[in-house]
C-alpha cells in the first residue's frame, strides 16, 4: 500500500506517520516511512532554497520538487512497493499543488507536471484551521501573535486548495485533524482498514 499524509504545517502528519508505522509493524507487515523534500541531492537543494525564502522563482522551485519526486518514485518508492513494502509518505503531489497555488502558480500546470507519478493508494488530508495548527507548532505564542503570524493567511490558501483537491483526485480523503490525537488516529485507521 502506498499511503500519503498531507496537510498544512502542524496538522499532525509526522505524529500520525509514526503511528501508522507502528500499526503496520504490529501487523507484521513491512513498512517504511519517507518524506518530501527528500534527503537526496535534489531534496537538499530544495531545502536550501526554502531556508533562504527567496532567490528562486516559484516555477523553478516547483520543477525542482517534481524532479526530486521523479528520483524518489523511480529509485525508491516503486522498488519498495514491488518488494511488498508498505510506504507511508509525509507529503507528495498534493503538497506541490496546494503550496504552489498559494504562491501564485497555475494549479492546472502544477497538476499536469505531476500527472505521471505513481498514484497513491490513499491520500489522507489532515485538515485543520491554520490558527489551530500554528498553536500546536508554537504553543508558547499567545493568540494575538498567532493571528498576526504572517504564515496564517498563506496557510489558509494552502488549506483551501488541499480541500478542493478532493474533487480532483481519487482515493483522497479529508480527516478532521482538529480532534484529539486518538480521534484522528481512529479516523485514519477506519479509512485504511478496508483497503488492507
Ligand atoms: P506536521 O508534521 O503535520 O507538521 P506534527 O505531527 O509535527 O505536524 O504535529 C505538530 C504538533 O502538534 C506536535 O507537537 C504534535 O504532538 C501535536 N499534535 C499532533 N496531532 C495532534 C492532535 N490531534 N491534537 C493535539 N496535538 C497534536
Ligand atoms: Mg512533520
XYZ file of N, CA and C and ligand atoms in Angstrom, residues 13-14 90 137, ligand 2:
13
model
N 0.994 15.396 10.561
C 1.496 14.399 9.610
C 2.571 13.510 10.244
N 3.565 14.147 10.870
C 4.670 13.369 11.443
C 4.153 12.464 12.566
N 5.162 11.273 3.909
C 4.815 12.550 4.534
C 4.987 13.612 3.438
N 2.187 24.045 16.770
C 3.623 24.156 16.466
C 4.324 25.120 17.404
Mg 6.149 17.000 10.090
